[in-house]
Tab-separated table of C-alpha atoms and ligand atoms in Angstrom:
chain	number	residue	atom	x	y	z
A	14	UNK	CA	-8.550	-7.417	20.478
A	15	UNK	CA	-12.405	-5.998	20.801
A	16	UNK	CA	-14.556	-8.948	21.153
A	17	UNK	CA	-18.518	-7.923	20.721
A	18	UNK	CA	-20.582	-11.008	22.259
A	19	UNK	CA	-24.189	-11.489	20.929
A	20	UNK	CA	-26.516	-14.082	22.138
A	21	UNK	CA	-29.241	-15.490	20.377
A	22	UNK	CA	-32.320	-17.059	21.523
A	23	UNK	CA	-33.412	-18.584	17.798
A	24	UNK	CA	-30.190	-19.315	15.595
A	25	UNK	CA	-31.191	-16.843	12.027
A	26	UNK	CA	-32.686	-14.442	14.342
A	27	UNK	CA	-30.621	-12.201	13.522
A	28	UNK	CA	-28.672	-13.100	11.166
A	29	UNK	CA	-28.977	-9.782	8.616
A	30	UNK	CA	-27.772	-7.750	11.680
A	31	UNK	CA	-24.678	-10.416	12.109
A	32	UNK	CA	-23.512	-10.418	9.016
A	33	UNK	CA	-23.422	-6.364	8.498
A	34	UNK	CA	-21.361	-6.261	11.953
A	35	UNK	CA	-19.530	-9.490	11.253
A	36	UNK	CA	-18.512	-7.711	7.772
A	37	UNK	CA	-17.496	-4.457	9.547
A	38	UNK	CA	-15.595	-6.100	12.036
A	39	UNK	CA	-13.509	-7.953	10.081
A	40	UNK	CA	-12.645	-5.301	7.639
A	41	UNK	CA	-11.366	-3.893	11.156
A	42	UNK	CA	-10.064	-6.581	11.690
A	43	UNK	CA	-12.289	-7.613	14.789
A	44	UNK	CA	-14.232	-10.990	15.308
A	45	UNK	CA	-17.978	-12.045	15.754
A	46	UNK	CA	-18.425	-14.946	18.286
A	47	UNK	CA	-22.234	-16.215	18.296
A	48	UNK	CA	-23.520	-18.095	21.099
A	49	UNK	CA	-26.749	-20.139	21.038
A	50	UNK	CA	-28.044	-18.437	24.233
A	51	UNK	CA	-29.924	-15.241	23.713
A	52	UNK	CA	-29.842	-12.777	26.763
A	53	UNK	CA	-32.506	-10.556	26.413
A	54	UNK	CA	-32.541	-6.980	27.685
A	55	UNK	CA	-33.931	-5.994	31.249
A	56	UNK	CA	-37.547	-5.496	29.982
A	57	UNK	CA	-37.359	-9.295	28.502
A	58	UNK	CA	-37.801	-8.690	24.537
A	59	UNK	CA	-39.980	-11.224	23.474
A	60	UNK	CA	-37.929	-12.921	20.300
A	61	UNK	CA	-40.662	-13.885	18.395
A	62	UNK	CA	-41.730	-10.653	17.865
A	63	UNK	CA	-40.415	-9.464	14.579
A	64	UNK	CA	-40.942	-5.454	14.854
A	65	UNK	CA	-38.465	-5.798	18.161
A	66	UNK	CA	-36.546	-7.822	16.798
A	67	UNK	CA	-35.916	-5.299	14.146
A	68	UNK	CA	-35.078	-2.496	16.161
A	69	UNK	CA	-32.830	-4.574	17.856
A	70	UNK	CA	-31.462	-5.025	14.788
A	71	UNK	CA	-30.902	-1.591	14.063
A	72	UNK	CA	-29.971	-0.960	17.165
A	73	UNK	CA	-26.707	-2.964	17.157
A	74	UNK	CA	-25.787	-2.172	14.197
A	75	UNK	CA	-25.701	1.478	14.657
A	76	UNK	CA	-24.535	1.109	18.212
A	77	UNK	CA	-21.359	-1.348	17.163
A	78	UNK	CA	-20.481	1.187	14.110
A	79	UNK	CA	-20.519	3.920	16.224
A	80	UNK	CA	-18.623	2.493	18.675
A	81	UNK	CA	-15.615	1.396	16.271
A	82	UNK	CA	-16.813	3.499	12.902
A	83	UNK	CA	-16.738	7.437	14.150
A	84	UNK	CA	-13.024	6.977	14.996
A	85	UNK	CA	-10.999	9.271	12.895
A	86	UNK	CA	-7.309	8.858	13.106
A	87	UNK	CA	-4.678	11.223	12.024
A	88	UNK	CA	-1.689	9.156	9.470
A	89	UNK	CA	1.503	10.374	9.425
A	90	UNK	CA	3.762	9.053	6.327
A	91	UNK	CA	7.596	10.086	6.116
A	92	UNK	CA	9.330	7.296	5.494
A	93	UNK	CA	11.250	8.098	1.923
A	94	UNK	CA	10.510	11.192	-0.227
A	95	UNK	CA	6.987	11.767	0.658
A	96	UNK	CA	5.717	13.982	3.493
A	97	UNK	CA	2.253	12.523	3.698
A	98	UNK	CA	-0.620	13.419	6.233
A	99	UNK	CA	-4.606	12.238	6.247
A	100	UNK	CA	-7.336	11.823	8.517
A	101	UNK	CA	-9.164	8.521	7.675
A	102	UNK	CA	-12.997	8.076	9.547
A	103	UNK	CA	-13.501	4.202	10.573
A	104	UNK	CA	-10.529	2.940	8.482
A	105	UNK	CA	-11.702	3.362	5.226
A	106	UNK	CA	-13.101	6.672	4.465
A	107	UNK	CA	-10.536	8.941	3.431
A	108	UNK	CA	-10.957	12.607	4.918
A	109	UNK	CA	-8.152	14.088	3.558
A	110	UNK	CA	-4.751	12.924	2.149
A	111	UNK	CA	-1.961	15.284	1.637
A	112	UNK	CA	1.142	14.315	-0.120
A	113	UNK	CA	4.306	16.911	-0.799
A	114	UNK	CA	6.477	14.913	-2.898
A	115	UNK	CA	10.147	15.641	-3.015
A	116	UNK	CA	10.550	14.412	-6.220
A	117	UNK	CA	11.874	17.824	-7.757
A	118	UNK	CA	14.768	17.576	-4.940
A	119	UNK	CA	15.925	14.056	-5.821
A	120	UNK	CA	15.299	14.172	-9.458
A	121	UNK	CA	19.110	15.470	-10.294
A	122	UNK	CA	20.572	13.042	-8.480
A	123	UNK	CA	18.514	9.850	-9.781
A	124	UNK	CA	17.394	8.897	-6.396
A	125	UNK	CA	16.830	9.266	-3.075
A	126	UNK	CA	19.510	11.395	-1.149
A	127	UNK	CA	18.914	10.567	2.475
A	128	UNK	CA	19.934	13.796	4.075
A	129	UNK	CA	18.465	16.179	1.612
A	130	UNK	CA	14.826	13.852	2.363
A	131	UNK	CA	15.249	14.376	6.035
A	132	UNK	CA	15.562	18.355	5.646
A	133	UNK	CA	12.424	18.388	3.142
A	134	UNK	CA	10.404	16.341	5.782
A	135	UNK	CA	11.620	18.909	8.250
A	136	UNK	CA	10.070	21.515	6.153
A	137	UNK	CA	6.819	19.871	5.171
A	138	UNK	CA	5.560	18.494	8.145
A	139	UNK	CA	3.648	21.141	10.212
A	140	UNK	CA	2.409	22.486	7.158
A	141	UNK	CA	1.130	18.968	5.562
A	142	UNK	CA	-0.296	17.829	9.045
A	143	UNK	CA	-2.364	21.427	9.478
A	144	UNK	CA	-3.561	21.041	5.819
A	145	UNK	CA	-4.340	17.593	6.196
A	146	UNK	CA	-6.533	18.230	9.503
A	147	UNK	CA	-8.113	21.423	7.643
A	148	UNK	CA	-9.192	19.875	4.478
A	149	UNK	CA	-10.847	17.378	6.734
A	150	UNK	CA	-12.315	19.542	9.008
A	151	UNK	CA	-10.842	18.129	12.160
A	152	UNK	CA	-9.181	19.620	15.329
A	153	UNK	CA	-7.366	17.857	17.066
A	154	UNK	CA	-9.644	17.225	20.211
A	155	UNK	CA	-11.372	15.165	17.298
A	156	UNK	CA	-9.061	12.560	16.967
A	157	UNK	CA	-9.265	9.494	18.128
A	158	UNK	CA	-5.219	8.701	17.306
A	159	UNK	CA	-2.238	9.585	15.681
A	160	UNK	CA	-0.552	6.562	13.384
A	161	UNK	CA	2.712	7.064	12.358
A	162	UNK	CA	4.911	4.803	9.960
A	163	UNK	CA	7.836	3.308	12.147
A	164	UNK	CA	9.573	1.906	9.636
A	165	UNK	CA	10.928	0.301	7.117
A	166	UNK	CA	12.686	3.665	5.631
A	167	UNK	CA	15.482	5.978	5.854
A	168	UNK	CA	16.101	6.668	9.548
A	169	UNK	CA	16.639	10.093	9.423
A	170	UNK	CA	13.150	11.100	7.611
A	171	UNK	CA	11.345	8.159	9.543
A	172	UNK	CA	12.584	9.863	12.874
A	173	UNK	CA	10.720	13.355	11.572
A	174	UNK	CA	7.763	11.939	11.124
A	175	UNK	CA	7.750	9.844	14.373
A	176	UNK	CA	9.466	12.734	16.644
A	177	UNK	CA	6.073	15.122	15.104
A	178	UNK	CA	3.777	12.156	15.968
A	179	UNK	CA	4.913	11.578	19.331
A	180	UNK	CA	5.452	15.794	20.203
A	181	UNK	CA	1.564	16.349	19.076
A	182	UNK	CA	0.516	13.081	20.921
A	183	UNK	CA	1.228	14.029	24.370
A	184	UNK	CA	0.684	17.579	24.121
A	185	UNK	CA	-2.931	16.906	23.597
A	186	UNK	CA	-2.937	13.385	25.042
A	187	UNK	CA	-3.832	11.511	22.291
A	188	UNK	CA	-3.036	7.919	21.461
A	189	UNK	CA	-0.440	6.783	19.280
A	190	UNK	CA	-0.665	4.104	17.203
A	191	UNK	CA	2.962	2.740	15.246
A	192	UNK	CA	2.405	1.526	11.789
A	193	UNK	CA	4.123	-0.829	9.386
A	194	UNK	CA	5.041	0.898	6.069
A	195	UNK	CA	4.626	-2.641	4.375
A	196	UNK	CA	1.298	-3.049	5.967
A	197	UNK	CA	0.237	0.234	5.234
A	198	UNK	CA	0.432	-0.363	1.422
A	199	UNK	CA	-1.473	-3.613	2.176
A	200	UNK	CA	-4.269	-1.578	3.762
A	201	UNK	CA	-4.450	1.038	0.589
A	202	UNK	CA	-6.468	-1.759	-0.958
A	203	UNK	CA	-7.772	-3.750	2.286
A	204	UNK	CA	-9.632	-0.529	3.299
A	205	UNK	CA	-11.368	0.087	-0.149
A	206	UNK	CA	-12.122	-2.811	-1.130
A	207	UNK	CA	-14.140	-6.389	-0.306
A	208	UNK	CA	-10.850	-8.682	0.213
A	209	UNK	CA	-11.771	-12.045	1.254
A	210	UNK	CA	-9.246	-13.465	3.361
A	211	UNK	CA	-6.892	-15.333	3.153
A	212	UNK	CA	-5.237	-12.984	0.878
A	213	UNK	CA	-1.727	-13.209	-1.412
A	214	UNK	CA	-0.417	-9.681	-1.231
A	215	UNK	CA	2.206	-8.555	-3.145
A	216	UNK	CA	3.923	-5.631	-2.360
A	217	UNK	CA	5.876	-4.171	-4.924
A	218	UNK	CA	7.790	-0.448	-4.700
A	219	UNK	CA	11.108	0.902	-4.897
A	220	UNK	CA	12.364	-0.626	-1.620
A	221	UNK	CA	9.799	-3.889	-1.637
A	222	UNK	CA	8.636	-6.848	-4.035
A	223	UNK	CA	7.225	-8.860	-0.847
A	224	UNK	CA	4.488	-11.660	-0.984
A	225	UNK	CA	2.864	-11.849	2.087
A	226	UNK	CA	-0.540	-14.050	2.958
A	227	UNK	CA	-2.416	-12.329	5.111
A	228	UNK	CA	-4.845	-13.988	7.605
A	229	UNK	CA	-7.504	-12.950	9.905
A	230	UNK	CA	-7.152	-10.599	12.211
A	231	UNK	CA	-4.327	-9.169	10.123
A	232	UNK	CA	-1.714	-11.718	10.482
A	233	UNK	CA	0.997	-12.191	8.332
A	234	UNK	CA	3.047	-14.396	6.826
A	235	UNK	CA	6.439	-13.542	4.547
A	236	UNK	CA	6.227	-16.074	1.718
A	237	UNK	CA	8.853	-14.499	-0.570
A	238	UNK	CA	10.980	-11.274	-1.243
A	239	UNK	CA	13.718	-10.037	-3.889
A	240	UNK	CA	17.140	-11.260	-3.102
A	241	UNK	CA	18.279	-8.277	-4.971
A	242	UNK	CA	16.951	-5.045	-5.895
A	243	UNK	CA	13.272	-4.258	-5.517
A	244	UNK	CA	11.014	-3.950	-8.799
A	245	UNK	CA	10.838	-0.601	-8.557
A	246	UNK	CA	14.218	-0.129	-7.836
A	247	UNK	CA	15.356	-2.011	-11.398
A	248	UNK	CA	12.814	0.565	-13.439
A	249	UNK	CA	14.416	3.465	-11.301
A	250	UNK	CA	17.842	2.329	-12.122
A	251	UNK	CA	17.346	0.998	-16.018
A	252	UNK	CA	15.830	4.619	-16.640
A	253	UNK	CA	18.766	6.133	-14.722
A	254	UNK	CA	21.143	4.392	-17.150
A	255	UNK	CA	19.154	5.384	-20.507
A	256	UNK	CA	18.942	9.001	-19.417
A	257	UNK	CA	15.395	9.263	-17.976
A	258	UNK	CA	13.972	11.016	-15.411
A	259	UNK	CA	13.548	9.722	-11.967
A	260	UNK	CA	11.280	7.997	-10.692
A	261	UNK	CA	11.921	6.036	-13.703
A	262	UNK	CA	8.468	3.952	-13.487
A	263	UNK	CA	6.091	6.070	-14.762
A	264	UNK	CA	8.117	7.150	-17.567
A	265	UNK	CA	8.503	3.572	-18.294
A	266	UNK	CA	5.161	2.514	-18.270
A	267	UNK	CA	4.645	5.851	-20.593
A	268	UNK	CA	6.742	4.625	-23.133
A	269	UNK	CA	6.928	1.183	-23.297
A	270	UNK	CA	3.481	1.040	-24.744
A	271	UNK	CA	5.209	2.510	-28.372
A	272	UNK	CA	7.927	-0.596	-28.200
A	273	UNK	CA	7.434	-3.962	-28.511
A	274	UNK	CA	7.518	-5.895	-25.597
A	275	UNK	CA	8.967	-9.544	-27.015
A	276	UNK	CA	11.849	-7.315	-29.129
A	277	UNK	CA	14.307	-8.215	-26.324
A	278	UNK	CA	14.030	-11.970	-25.155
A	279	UNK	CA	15.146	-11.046	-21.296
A	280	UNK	CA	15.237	-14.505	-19.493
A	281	UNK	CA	12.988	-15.164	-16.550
A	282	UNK	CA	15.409	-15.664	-13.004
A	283	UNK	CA	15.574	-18.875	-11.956
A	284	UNK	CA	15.484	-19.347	-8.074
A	285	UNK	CA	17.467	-21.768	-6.236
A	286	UNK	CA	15.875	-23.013	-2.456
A	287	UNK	CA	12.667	-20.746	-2.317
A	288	UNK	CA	10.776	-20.712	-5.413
A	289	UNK	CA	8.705	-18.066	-4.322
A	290	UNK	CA	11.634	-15.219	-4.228
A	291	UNK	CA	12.254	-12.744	-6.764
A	292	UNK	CA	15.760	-11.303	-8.400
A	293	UNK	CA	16.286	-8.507	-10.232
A	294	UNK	CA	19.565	-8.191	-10.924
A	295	UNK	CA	20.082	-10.747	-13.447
A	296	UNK	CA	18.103	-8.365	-15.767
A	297	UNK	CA	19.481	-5.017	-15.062
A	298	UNK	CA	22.405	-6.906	-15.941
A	299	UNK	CA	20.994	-7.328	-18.987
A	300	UNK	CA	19.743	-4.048	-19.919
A	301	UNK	CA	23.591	-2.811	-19.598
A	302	UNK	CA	24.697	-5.548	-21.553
A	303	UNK	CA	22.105	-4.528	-24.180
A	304	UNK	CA	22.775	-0.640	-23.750
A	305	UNK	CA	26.852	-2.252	-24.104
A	306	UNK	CA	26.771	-3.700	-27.042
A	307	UNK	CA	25.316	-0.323	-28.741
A	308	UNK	CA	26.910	2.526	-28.852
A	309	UNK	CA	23.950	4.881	-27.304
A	310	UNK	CA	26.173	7.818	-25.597
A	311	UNK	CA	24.452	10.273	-28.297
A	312	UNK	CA	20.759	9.350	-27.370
A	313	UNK	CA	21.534	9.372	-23.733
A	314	UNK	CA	23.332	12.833	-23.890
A	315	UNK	CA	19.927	13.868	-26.053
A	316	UNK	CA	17.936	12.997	-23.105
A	317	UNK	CA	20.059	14.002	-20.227
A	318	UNK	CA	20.133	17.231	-22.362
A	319	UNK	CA	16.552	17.664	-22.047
A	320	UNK	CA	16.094	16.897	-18.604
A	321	UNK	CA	18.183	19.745	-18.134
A	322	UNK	CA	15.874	22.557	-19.296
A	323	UNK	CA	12.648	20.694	-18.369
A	324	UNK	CA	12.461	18.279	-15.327
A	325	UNK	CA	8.898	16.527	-16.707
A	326	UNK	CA	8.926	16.108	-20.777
A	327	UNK	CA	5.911	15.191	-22.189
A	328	UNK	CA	5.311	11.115	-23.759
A	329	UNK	CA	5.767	13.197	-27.412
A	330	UNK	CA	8.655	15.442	-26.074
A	331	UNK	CA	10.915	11.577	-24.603
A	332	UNK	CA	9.622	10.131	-28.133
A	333	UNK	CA	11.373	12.917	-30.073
A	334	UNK	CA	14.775	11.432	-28.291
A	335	UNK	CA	14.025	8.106	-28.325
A	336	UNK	CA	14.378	5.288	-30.895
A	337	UNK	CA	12.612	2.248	-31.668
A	338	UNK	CA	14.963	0.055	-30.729
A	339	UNK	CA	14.989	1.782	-26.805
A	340	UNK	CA	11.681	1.947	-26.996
A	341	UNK	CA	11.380	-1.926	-27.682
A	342	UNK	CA	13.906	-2.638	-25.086
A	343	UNK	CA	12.171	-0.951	-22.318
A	344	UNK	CA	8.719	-2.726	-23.215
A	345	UNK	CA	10.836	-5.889	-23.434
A	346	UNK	CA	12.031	-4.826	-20.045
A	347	UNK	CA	8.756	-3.418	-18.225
A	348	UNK	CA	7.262	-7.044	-19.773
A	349	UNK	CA	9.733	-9.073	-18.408
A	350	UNK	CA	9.137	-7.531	-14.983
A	351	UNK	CA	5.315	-7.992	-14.893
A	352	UNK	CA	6.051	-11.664	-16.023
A	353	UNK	CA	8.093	-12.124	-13.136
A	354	UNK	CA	5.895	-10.586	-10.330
A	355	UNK	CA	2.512	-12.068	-11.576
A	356	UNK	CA	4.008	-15.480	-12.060
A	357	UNK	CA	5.326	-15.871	-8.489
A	358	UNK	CA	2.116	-13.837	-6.832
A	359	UNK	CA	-0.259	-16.624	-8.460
A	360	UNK	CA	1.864	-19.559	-7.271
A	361	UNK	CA	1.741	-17.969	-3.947
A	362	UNK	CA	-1.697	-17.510	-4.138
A	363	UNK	CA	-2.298	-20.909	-5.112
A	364	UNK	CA	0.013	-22.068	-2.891
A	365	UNK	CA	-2.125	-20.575	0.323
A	366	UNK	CA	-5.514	-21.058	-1.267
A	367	UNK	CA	-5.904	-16.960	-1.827
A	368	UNK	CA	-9.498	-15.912	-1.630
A	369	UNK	CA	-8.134	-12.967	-2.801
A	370	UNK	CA	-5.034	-11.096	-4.352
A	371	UNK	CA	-3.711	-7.740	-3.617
A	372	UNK	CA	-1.078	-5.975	-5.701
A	373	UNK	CA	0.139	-3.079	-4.036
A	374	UNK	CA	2.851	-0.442	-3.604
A	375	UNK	CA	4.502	2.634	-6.426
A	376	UNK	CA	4.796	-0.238	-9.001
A	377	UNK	CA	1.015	-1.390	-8.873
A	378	UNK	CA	0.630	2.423	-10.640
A	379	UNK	CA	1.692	0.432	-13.402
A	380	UNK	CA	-0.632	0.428	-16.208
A	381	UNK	CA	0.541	-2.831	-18.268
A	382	UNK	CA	0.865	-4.700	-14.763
A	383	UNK	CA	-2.790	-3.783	-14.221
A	384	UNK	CA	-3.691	-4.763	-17.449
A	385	UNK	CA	-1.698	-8.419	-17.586
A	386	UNK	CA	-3.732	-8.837	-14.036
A	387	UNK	CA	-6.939	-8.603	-15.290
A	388	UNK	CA	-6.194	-10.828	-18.469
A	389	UNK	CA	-4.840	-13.504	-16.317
A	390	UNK	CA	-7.985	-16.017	-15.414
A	391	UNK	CA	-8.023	-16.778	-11.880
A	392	UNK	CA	-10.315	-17.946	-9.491
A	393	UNK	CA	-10.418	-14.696	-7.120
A	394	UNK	CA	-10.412	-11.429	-7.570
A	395	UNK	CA	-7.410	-9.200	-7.707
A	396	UNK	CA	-7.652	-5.647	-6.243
A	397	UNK	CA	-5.329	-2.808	-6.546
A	398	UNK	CA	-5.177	0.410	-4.981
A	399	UNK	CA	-6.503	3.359	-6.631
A	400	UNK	CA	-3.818	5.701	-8.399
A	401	UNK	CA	-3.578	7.840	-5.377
A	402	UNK	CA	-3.112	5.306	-2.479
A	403	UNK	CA	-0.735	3.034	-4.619
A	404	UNK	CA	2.695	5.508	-3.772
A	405	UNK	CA	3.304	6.115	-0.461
A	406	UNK	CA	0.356	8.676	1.499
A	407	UNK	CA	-0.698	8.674	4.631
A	408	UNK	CA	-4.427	7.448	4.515
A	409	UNK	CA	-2.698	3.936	4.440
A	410	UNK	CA	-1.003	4.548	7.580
A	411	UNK	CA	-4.216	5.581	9.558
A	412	UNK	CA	-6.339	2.811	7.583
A	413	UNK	CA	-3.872	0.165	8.836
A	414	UNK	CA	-3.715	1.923	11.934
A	415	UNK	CA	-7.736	1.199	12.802
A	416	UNK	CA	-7.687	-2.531	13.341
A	417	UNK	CA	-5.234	-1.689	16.226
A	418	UNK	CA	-6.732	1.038	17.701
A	419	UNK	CA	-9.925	-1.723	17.806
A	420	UNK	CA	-7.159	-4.018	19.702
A	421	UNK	CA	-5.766	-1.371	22.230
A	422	UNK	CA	-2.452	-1.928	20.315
A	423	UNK	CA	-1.077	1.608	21.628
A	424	UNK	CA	2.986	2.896	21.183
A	425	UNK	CA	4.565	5.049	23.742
A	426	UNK	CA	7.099	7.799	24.249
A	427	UNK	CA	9.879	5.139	23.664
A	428	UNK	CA	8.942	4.349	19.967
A	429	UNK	CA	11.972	4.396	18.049
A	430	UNK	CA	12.601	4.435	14.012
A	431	UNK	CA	13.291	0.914	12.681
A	432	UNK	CA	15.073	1.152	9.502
A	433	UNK	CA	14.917	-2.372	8.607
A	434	UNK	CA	11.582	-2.954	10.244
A	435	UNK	CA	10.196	-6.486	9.182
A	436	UNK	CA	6.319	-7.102	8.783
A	437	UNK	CA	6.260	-10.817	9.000
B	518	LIG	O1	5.594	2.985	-2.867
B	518	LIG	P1	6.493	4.019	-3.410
B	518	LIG	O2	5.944	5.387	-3.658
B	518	LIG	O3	7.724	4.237	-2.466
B	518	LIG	C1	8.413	3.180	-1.872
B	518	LIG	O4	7.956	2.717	-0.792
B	518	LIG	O5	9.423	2.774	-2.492
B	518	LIG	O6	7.127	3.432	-4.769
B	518	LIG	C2	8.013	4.151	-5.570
B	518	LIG	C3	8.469	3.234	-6.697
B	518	LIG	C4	9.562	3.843	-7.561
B	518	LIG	O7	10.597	2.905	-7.716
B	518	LIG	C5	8.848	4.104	-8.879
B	518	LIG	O8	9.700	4.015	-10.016
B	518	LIG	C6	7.806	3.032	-8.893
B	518	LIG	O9	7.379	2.916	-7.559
B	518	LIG	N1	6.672	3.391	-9.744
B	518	LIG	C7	6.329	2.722	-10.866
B	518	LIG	C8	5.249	3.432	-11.435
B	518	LIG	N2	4.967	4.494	-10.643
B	518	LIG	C9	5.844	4.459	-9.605
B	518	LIG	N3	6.841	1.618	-11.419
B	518	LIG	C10	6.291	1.183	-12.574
B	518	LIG	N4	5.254	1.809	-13.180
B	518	LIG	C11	4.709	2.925	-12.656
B	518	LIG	N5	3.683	3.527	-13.262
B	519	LIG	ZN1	6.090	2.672	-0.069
């Protein structure tokens, strides 16, 4: 950890200048220690005087950001079906952020197929790196570090991305810096945005729904997870079943708005031992007991139909195939969901004594989950990522990537792909 000492003769002295460092450190994840003593320069400041003490002022403040803010470091995301690459300045601001999505491979199939991601990666990396250093006008002598996500993923497209990392690392000597995919979603919103810590994150995808709290200095805690299937794994697989396209999330979200969302009474999962932990399956279940007891092998064949001869219909073009009574089941269903994930987040959050609480991840895209958020009354704010940063990219890799660089927390040649690769 970077430790920046400052010693004070008269306690408020300085306090302007503290506060804008202490802020910038800790969004860094650094700390501010304050000692009573002040130790004045050679010349012996007098620090009464209030014009020196100003430029003082100034002076560390410009001289701390520069020292931890001109850091640009290169992300590298290829952990599912996203080749991602951006160069993020200080941790936050976002120089570039390239993203070639393999959705259009995967989309026949109705999910992920791992060795068909691995060759895509293979294909998109040089190409998304070079673009990603070119849109934000940096060579490579400019970087300060290369992140790359370690894992959680598939193996085989987290071992392109981390092979690339490592091969452009100590060709030009630069650092490396291994990420946490989980902790990079956490840092999509972190890095934008005034958390106050301790903060209930919830981190909800198609291979997460994960509350962690997360403490100074970036430390984290698991308080729950899905026993089951991940959130965005049930809306992937419900849409799968009705015919949809894949991912089936955003065509969810698009529809369910024209259904009504207490048609279908789903039940909420009841958790034995920890109360904080999530199931899905009990209402997939559900859906296919409720796509069971109708006979819907027309409408599905309609749709299926469709997808054939265009990949990405239109919110007019799936209503034209689509009854009421789907329609009502799927807001039923995307409801039931959001009822489930904000439920347990604010217990959690109450639980720790949240200052803050950060929904992130694919499934925070979701527009009635945003909108359920901001009706709910709390007593801290609750920040999302923007649109962009909520799937998977790479300017949450190098924005989670900065507080370590600020520690010295460097990988080596031996960093390996961790499939399974816990946070907390
Ligand atoms: O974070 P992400 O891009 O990749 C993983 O790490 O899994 O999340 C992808 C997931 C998919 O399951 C997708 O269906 C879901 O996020 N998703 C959504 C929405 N957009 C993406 N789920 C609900 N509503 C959305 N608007
Ligand atoms: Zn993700």
């Amino acid at each position: 950890m970077v430790e920046f000492s400052l010693f004070l003769g008269r306690k408020g002295l300085l306090f302007f200048a503290l506060n804008e460092i202490r802020h910038s450190l800790l969004r860094c994840g650094g700390r501010l220690e304050v000692s009573d003593r002040f130790r004045s320069g050679a010349g012996g400041d007098k620090v009464d005087d209030l014009q020196v003490n100003r430029a003082r002022r100034a002076h560390l403040v410009f001289s701390i950001q520069r020292k931890l803010e001109a850091v640009r470091i290169l992300g590298i995301e290829s952990s599912c079906d996203e080749t991602a690459a951006s160069v993020v300045e200080d941790g936050s601001r976002i120089l570039s952020s390239v993203v070639a999505s393999q959705i259009s491979t995967h989309a026949r199939y109705g999910g992920v197929v791992p060795e068909l991601a691995s060759r895509e990666h293979l294909r998109a990396i040089v190409p998304v790196v070079r673009l990603a250093l070119e849109q934000s006008d940096t060579r490579l002598e400019d970087l300060g570090a290369i992140a790359v996500t370690q894992g959680p993923g598939l193996v085989g497209s987290l071992l392109v991305g981390i092979t690339y990392a490592k091969a452009l690392a100590l060709v030009r000597g630069l650092s490396l810096i291994a990420v946490n995919h989980i902790e990079g979603h956490i840092h999509a919103v972190v890095s934008q945005n005034p958390v106050e810590l301790p903060a209930l994150a919830l981190v909800v995808s198609g291979g997460h729904t994960h509350l962690y709290e997360v403490r100074e200095n970036f430390l984290y805690r698991l308080l729950g997870k899905t026993r089951d299937d991940a959130a965005g794994e049930a809306f992937d697989k419900v849409a799968k079943l009705l015919g949809f396209s894949y991912p089936g999330g955003p065509v969810i979200d698009m529809l369910a708005p024209h259904g009504d969302p207490h048609a279908v009474p789903f039940t909420l999962a009841k958790m034995k031992g920890n109360t904080l932990d999530f199931s899905f399956s009990g209402l997939k279940t559900a859906v296919l007991r409720w796509t069971e007891a109708r006979d819907l092998s027309a409408e599905v064949a309609v749709r299926r139909e469709l997808l054939q001869h265009n990949p990405q219909p239109s919110v007019d073009e799936w209503l034209a195939v689509t009854p009421r009574e789907t329609l009502d089941m799927l807001a039923s269903f995307q409801h039931t969901v959001i009822r489930e994930l904000l439920r347990r987040a604010v217990k959690a959050a109450e639980e720790i004594g949240a200052r803050s609480l950060v929904i992130s991840g694919g499934v925070a895209c979701n527009a009635a989950l945003r909108i359920a958020a901001a009706a709910t009354r709390l007593p801290y704010p609750i920040f999302f990522p923007t649109p962009g940063l909520s799937t998977d990219n790479a300017a949450m890799i190098a924005a989670a990537a900065f507080p370590k660089f600020a520690r010295g927390e460097f990988a080596d040649s031996t960093l390996r792909a961790q499939a399974n690769l816990a946070l907390a």
